[in-house]
Amino acid sequence: MSAILQQEKQLFLENRKEDALQAAQSVAIQLSCGIDLQQALNAPAEKRASIAAKLTRLIKRERLKGLNKHWSYDINRHIALKQAQTRLLQLL
């Protein structure tokens, strides 16, 4: 019984972590460039490729902000944009 509960607990925690990661990516993309991540993931391949290119430009700009120590740089936004780009590129 205890082993089953431990497995269910572990599965629940992993799902919760994945949901939080997806939410962070969705918010970062929505705020940074006005793109709905779920719509982007369900879009045709050409549209996903264009969104991935836009994310590449945004990540480059964010990286430059970080290098220049700009006050608006946010490492969490940078990470979320990169993770969202990776998810989109995996679907291509």
Coordinates of C-alpha atoms in Angstrom, one line a residue:
M1 CA 0.0 0.0 0.0
S2 CA 2.8 2.4 0.9
A3 CA 4.7 1.8 -2.3
I4 CA 1.5 2.5 -4.4
L5 CA 1.0 5.8 -2.5
Q6 CA 4.6 6.7 -3.1
Q7 CA 4.3 6.1 -6.8
E8 CA 1.1 8.1 -7.0
K9 CA 2.6 10.9 -5.0
Q10 CA 5.7 10.9 -7.4
L11 CA 3.4 10.9 -10.5
F12 CA 1.3 13.8 -9.0
L13 CA 4.4 15.9 -8.3
E14 CA 5.8 15.3 -11.7
N15 CA 2.5 16.3 -13.4
R16 CA 2.3 19.4 -11.2
K17 CA 5.9 20.4 -12.1
E18 CA 5.1 19.9 -15.8
D19 CA 1.9 22.0 -15.5
A20 CA 3.8 24.8 -13.8
L21 CA 6.5 24.7 -16.5
Q22 CA 3.9 24.9 -19.3
A23 CA 2.1 27.8 -17.5
A24 CA 5.4 29.7 -17.2
Q25 CA 6.1 29.2 -20.9
S26 CA 2.6 30.3 -21.9
V27 CA 2.7 33.4 -19.8
A28 CA 6.2 34.4 -21.0
I29 CA 5.3 34.0 -24.7
Q30 CA 1.9 35.7 -24.2
L31 CA 3.5 38.7 -22.5
S32 CA 6.6 39.0 -24.7
C33 CA 5.1 38.6 -28.1
G34 CA 1.4 38.1 -27.8
I35 CA 1.4 34.4 -29.0
D36 CA -0.9 31.9 -27.5
L37 CA 1.4 28.8 -26.9
Q38 CA -1.4 26.2 -27.2
Q39 CA -2.6 27.7 -30.5
A40 CA 1.1 27.7 -31.7
L41 CA 1.6 24.1 -30.7
N42 CA -1.6 23.1 -32.6
A43 CA -0.8 25.3 -35.7
P44 CA 0.3 23.9 -39.1
A45 CA 4.1 23.3 -39.5
E46 CA 4.7 26.5 -41.5
K47 CA 3.1 28.6 -38.8
R48 CA 5.1 26.8 -36.1
A49 CA 8.3 27.4 -38.0
S50 CA 7.5 31.1 -38.3
I51 CA 6.7 31.3 -34.6
A52 CA 10.0 29.5 -33.8
A53 CA 11.9 32.0 -35.9
K54 CA 10.2 34.9 -34.0
L55 CA 11.1 33.2 -30.7
T56 CA 14.7 32.9 -31.9
R57 CA 14.8 36.7 -32.4
L58 CA 13.2 37.3 -29.0
I59 CA 15.7 35.1 -27.3
K60 CA 18.5 36.9 -29.0
R61 CA 17.2 40.2 -27.8
E62 CA 16.7 38.9 -24.3
R63 CA 20.3 37.6 -24.3
L64 CA 21.5 41.0 -25.3
K65 CA 19.6 42.6 -22.5
G66 CA 21.2 40.2 -20.1
L67 CA 24.7 40.9 -21.4
N68 CA 24.2 44.6 -21.2
K69 CA 22.7 44.3 -17.7
H70 CA 19.5 46.0 -18.7
W71 CA 17.0 46.7 -15.9
S72 CA 14.2 44.9 -17.7
Y73 CA 16.1 41.6 -18.2
D74 CA 14.4 38.6 -16.6
I75 CA 16.2 35.3 -16.6
N76 CA 12.9 33.4 -16.0
R77 CA 11.4 34.9 -19.1
H78 CA 14.6 34.0 -21.0
I79 CA 14.4 30.4 -19.8
A80 CA 10.7 30.1 -20.6
L81 CA 11.1 31.5 -24.1
K82 CA 13.9 29.0 -24.8
Q83 CA 11.9 26.1 -23.4
A84 CA 8.9 27.1 -25.5
Q85 CA 11.1 27.4 -28.6
T86 CA 12.4 23.9 -27.9
R87 CA 8.9 22.5 -27.6
L88 CA 7.9 24.1 -30.9
L89 CA 11.0 22.8 -32.7
Q90 CA 10.4 19.3 -31.4
L91 CA 7.1 19.3 -33.2
L92 CA 8.6 20.3 -36.6

